[in-house]
mmCIF file of C-alpha atoms in Angstrom:
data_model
loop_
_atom_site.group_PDB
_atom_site.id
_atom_site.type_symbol
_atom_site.label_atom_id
_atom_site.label_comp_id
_atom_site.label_asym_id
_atom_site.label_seq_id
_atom_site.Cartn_x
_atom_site.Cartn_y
_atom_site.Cartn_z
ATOM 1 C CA UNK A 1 -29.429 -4.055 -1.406
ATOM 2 C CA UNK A 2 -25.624 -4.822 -1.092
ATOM 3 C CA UNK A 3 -23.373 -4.396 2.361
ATOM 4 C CA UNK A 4 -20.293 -2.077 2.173
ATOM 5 C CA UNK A 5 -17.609 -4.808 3.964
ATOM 6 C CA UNK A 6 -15.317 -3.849 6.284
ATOM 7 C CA UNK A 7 -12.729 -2.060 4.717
ATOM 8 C CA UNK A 8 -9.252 -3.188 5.873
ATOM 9 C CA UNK A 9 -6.780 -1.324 4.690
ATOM 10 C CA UNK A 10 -4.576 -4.559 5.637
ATOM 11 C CA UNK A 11 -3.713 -4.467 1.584
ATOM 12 C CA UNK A 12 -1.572 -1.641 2.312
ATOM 13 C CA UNK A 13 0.595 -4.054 4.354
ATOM 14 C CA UNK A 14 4.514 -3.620 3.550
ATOM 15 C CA UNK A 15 7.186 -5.887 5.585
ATOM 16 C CA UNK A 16 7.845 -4.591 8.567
ATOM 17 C CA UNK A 17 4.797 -2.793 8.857
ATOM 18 C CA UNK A 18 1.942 -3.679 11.209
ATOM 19 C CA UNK A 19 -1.516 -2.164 10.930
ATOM 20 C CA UNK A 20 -2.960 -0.349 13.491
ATOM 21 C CA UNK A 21 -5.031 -2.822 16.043
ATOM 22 C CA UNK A 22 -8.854 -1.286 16.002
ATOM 23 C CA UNK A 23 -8.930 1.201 13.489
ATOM 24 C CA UNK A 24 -11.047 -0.657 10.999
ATOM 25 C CA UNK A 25 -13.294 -0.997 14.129
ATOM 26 C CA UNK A 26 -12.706 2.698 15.125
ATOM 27 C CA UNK A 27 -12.500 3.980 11.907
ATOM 28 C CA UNK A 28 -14.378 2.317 9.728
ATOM 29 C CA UNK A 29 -17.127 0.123 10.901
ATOM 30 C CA UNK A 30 -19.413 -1.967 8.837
ATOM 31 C CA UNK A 31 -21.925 0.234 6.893
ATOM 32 C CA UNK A 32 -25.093 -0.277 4.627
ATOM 33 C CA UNK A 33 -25.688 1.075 1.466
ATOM 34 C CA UNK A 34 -29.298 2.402 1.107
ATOM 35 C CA UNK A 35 -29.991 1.396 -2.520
ATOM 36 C CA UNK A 36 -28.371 -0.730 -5.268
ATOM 37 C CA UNK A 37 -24.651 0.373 -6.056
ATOM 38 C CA UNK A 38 -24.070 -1.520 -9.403
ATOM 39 C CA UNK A 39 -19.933 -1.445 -9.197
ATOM 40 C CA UNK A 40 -19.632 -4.026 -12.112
ATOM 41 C CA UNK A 41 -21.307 -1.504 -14.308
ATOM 42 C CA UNK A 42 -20.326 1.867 -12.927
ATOM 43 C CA UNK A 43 -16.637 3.497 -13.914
ATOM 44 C CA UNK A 44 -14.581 5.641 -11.387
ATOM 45 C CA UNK A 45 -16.591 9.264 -13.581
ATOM 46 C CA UNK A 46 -19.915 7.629 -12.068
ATOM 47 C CA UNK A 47 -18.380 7.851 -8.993
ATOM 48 C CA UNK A 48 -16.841 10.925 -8.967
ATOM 49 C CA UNK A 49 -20.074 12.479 -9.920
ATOM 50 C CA UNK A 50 -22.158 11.157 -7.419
ATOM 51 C CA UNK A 51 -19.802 12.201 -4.696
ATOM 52 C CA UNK A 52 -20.247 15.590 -6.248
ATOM 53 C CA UNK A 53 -23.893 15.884 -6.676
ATOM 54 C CA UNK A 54 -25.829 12.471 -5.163
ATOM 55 C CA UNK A 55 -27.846 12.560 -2.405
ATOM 56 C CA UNK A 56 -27.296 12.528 1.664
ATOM 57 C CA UNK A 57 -26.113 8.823 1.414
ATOM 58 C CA UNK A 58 -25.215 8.356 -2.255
ATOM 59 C CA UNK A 59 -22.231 10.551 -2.181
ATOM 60 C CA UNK A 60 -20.456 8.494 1.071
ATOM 61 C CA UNK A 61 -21.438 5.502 -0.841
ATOM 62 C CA UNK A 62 -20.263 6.357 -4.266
ATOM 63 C CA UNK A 63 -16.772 7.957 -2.532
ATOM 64 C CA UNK A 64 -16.291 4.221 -0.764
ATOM 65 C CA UNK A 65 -16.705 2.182 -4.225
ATOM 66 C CA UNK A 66 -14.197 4.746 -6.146
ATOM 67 C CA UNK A 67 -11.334 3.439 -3.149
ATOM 68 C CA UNK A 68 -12.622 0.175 -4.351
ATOM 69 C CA UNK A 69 -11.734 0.977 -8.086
ATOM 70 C CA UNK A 70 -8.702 2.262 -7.193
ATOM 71 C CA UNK A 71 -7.696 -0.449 -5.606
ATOM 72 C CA UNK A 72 -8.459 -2.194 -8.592
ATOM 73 C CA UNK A 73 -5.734 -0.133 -10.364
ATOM 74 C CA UNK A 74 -7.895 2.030 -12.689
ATOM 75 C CA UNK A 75 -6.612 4.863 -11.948
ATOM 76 C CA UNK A 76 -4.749 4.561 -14.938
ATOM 77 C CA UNK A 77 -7.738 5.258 -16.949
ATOM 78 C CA UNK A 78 -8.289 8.198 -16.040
ATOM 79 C CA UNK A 79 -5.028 10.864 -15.534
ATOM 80 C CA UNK A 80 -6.800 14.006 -13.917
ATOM 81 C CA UNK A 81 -8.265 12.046 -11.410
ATOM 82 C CA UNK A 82 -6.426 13.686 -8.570
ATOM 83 C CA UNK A 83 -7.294 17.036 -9.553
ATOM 84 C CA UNK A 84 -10.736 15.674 -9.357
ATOM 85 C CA UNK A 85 -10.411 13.701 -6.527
ATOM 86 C CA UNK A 86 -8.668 16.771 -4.615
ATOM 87 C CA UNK A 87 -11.257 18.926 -6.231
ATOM 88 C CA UNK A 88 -14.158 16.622 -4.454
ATOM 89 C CA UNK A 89 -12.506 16.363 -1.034
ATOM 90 C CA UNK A 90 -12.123 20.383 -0.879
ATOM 91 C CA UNK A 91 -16.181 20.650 -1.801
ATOM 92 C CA UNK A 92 -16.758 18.209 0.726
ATOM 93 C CA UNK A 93 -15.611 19.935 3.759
ATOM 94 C CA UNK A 94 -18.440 20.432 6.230
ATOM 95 C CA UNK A 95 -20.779 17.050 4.567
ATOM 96 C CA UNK A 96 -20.945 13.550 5.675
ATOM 97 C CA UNK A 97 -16.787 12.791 7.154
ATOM 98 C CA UNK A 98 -17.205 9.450 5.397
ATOM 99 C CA UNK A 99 -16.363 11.124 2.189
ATOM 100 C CA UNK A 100 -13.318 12.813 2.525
ATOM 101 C CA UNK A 101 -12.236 9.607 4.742
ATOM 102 C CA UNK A 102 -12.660 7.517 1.777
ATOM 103 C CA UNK A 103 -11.737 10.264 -0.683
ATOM 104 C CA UNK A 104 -8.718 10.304 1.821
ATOM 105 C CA UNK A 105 -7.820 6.317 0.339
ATOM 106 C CA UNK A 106 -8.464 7.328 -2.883
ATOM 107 C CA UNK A 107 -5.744 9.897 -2.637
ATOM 108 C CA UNK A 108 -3.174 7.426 -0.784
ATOM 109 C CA UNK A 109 -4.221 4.587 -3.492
ATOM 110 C CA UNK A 110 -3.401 6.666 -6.537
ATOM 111 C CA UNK A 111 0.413 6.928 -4.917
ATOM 112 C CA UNK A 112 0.599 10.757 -6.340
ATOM 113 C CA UNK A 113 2.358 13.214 -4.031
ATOM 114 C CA UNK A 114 0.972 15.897 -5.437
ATOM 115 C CA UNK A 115 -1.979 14.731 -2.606
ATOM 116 C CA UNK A 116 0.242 15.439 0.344
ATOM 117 C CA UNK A 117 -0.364 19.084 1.093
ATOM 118 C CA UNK A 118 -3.973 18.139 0.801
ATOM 119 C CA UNK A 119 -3.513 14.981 3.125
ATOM 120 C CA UNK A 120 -1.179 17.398 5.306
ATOM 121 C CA UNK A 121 -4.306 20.077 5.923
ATOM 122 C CA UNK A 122 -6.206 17.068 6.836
ATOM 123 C CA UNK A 123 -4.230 16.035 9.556
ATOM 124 C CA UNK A 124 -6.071 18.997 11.559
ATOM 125 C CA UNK A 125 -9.417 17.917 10.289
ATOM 126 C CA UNK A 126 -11.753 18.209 13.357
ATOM 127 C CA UNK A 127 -12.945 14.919 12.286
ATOM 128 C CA UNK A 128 -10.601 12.337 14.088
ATOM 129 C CA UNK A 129 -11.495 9.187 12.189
ATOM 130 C CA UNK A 130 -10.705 11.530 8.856
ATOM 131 C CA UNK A 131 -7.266 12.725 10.726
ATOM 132 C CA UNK A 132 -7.074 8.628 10.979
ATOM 133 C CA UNK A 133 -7.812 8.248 6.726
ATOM 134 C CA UNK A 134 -5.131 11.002 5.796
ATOM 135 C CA UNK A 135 -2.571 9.425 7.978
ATOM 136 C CA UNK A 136 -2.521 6.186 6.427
ATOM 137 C CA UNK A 137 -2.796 7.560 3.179
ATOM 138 C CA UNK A 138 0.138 9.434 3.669
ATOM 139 C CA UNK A 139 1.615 6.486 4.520
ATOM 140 C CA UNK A 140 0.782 5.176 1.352
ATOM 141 C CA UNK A 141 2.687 8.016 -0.384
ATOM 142 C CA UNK A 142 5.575 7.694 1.118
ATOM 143 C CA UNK A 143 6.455 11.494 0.861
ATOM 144 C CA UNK A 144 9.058 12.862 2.772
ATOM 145 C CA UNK A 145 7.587 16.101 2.802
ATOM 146 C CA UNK A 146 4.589 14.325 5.483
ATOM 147 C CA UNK A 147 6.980 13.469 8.005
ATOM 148 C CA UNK A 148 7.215 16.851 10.310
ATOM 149 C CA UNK A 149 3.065 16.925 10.219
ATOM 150 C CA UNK A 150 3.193 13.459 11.057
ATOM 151 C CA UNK A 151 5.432 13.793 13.964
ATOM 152 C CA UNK A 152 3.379 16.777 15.162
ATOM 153 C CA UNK A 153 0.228 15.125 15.133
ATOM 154 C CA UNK A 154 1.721 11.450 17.122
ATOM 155 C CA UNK A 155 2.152 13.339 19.905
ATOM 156 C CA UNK A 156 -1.852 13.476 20.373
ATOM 157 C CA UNK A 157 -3.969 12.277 23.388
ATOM 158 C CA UNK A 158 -5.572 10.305 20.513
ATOM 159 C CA UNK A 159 -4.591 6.513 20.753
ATOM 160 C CA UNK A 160 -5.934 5.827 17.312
ATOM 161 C CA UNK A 161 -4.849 8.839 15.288
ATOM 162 C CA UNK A 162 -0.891 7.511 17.273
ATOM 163 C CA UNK A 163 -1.467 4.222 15.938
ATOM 164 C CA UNK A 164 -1.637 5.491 12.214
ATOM 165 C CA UNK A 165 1.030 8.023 12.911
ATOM 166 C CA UNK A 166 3.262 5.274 13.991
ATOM 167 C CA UNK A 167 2.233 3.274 10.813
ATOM 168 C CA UNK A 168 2.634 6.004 8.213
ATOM 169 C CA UNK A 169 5.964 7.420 10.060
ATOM 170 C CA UNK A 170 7.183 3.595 9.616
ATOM 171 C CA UNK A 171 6.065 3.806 5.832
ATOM 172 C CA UNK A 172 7.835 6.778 4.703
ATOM 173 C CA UNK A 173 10.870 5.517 6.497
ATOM 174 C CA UNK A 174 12.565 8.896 6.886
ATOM 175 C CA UNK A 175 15.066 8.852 10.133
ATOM 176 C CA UNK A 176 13.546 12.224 11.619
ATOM 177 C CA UNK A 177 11.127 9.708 12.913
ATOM 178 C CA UNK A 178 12.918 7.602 14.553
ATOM 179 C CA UNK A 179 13.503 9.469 18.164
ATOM 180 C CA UNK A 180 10.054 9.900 18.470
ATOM 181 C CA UNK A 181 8.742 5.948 17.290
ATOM 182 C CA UNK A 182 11.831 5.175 19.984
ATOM 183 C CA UNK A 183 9.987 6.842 22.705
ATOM 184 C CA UNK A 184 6.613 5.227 21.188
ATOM 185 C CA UNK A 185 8.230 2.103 22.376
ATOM 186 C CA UNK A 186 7.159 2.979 26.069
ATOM 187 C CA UNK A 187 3.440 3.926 24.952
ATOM 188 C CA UNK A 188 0.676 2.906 27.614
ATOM 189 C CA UNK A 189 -1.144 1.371 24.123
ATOM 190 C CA UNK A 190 -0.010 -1.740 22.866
ATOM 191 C CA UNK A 191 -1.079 -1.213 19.784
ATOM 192 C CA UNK A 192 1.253 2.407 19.023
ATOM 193 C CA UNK A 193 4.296 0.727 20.928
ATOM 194 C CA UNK A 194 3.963 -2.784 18.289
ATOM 195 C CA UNK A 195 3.450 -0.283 15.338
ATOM 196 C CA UNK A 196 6.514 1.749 16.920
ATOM 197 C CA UNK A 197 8.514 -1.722 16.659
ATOM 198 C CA UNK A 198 7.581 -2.407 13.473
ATOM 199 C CA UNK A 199 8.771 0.957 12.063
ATOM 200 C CA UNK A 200 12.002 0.745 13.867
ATOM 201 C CA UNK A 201 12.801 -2.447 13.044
ATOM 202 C CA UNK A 202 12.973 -1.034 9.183
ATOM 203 C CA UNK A 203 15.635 0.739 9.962
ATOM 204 C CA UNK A 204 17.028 -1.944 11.944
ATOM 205 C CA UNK A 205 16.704 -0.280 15.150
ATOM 206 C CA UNK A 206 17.713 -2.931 17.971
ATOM 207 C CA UNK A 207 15.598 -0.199 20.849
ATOM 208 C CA UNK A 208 12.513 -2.351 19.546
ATOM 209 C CA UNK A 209 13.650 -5.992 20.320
ATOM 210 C CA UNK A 210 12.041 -5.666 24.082
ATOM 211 C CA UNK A 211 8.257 -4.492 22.027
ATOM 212 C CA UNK A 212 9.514 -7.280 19.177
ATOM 213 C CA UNK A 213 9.595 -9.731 22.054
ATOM 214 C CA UNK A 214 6.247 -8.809 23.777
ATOM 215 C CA UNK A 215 4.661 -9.135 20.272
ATOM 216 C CA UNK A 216 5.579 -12.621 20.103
ATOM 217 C CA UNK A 217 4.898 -13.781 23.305
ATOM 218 C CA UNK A 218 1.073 -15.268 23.040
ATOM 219 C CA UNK A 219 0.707 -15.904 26.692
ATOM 220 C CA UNK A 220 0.932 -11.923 27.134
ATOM 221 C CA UNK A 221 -1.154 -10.707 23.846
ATOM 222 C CA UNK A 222 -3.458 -13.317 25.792
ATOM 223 C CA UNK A 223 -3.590 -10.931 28.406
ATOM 224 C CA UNK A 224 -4.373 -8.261 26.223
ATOM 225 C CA UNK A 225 -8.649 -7.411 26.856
ATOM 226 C CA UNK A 226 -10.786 -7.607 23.878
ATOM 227 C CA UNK A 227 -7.863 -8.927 21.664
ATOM 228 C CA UNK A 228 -9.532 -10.898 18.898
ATOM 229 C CA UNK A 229 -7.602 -14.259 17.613
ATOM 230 C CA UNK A 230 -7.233 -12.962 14.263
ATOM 231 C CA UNK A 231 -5.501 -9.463 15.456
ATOM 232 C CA UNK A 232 -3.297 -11.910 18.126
ATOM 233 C CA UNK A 233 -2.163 -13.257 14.733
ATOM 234 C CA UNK A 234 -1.748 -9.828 12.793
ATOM 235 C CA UNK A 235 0.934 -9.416 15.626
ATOM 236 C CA UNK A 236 2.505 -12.481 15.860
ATOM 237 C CA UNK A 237 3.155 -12.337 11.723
ATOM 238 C CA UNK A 238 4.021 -8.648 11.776
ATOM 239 C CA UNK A 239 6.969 -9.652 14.798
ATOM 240 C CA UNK A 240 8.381 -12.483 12.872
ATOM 241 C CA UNK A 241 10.784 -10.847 10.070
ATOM 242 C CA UNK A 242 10.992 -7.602 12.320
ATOM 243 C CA UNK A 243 12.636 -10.148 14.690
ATOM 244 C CA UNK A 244 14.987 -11.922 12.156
ATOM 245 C CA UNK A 245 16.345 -8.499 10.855
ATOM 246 C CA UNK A 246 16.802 -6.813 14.400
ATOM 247 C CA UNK A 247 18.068 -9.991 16.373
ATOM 248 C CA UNK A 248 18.723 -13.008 14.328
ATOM 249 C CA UNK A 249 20.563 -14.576 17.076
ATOM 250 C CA UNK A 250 17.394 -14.937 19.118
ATOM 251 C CA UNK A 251 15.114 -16.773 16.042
ATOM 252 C CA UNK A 252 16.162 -20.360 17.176
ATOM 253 C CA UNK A 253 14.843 -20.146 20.635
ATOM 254 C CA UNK A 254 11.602 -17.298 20.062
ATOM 255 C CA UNK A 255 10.389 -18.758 16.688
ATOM 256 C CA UNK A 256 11.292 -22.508 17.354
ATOM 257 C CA UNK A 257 8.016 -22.687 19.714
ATOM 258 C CA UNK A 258 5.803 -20.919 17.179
ATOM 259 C CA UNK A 259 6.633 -23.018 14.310
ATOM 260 C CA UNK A 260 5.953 -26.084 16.284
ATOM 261 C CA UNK A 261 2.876 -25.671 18.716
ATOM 262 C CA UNK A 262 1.272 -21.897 17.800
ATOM 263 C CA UNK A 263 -2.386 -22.488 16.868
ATOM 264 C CA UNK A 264 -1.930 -20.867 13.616
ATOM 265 C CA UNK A 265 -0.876 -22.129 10.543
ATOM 266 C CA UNK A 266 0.132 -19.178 9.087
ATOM 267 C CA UNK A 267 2.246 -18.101 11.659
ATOM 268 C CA UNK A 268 3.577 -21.820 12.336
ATOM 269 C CA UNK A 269 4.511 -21.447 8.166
ATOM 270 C CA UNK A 270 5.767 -18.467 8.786
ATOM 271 C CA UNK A 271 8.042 -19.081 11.698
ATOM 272 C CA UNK A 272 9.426 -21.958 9.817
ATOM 273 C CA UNK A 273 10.343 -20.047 7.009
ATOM 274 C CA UNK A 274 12.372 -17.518 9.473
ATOM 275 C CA UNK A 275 13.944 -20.390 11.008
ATOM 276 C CA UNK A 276 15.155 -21.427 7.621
ATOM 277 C CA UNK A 277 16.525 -18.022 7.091
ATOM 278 C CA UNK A 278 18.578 -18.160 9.594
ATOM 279 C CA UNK A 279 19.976 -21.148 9.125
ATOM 280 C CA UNK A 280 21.293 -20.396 5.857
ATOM 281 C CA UNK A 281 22.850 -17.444 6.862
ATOM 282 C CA UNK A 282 24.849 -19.081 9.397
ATOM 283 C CA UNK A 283 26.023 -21.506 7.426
#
């Protein structure tokens, strides 16, 4: 019997681009599989047909190790997959939400917009961990088309479907965000105003330096209940080059403190390397 990990979507990561704090908790969890899934030997057509006709637990299961695949980039293999994969999620409606949430990464993986209209429906899914899955796999896509849904669904009561809103509006990029991810900025949850700041700061929107700021400060994110040491991290990393392309000027005296006494090594490396940056370009 094998564990299904945590499944971080953190490999989506892009600069600029901070993942949601607490939806791998929220949306993911850690689950078990109930019998041996053999993902060394099976190929993404096992997969698919065990999400279509396994059993009450098989078909979650099966769903999760074909986002695994994909990951894995062999989707190449295999050119009518999202047909198929679209084909799955629409018989799945009304079964176990685990599948069409991981059939949901699946679609974002493959990086086909044909999946947006699909991802778009899903946005309404009753299920709000699945309304969670579509958004970041829009994200993923990077479609255009996504961005009015998107902005329709941030302005939920739901802080974790905002968070992925935030992130997937900051994917795509698309300016018809940016009024709303500006007002983000003054969201009661930390985590939606950092992923706010994070988006804006790709289009080199100075309105998030005061969110850029908090997000570097580790005597506040210390403040911040139930804050794990690796997620203080995530946000120190994530405010680093969002911080050297929004307000250069302020890397000597924000970053020189982090390079030199922050408890992490990545993010002392990191703020070094910003540091260097800037002194080249001011040369």
């Amino acid at each position: 019997m094998s564990d299904v990990p945590k499944e971080s979507p953190r490999a989506i990561l892009f600069q600029f681009v901070f993942f949601p704090l607490g939806i791998v908790a929220v949306a993911v969890g850690i689950f078990f599989l109930f019998g041996k899934l053999a993902s060394d030997e099976q190929t993404v057509p096992d997969y698919l047909n065990e999400v279509r006709s396994g059993g009450r637990h098989e078909r979650w299961q099966a769903a999760y190790q074909l986002s695994q695949l994909i990951n894995a980039g062999q989707a190449k293999k295999y050119p009518h997959l999202v047909d198929d994969v679209e084909a799955a999620y629409r018989d799945a409606k009304g079964d176990d939400p685990r599948i069409r949430r991981y059939l949901s990464m699946v679609l974002g993986n493959l990086g086909d917009r044909r999946a947006t209209p699909l991802l778009v429906e899903a946005l309404g899914d009753p299920d709000p961990e699945t309304r969670i899955y579509a958004a970041l796999a829009l994200g993923r896509l990077r479609d255009p088309a996504a961005v009015p849904p998107l902005l329709k669904s941030f302005s939920t009561d739901e802080r974790d479907i905002r968070k992925a809103d935030a992130y997937a509006l900051g994917e795509i990029g698309d300016a018809r965000a940016v009024p709303a991810l500006e007002t983000a900025l003054n969201d009661e949850i930390a985590d939606v105003r950092y992923n706010a700041a994070i988006a804006l700061a790709r289009f080199g929107d100075t309105h998030a330096i005061g969110v850029v700021r908090e997000m570097l400060d580790r005597s506040r994110l210390d403040r911040v209940a139930a804050m794990r040491p690796d997620q203080k991290e995530e946000i120190v990393l994530a405010a680093i080059p969002a911080l050297l392309k929004i307000a250069p000027e302020e890397v000597p005296a924000l970053l020189g403190p982090l390079a030199e006494k922050d408890p992490s090594l990545q993010v002392r490396a990191a703020a070094k390397q910003a540091l260097a940056e800037r002194a080249a370009a001011t040369r």
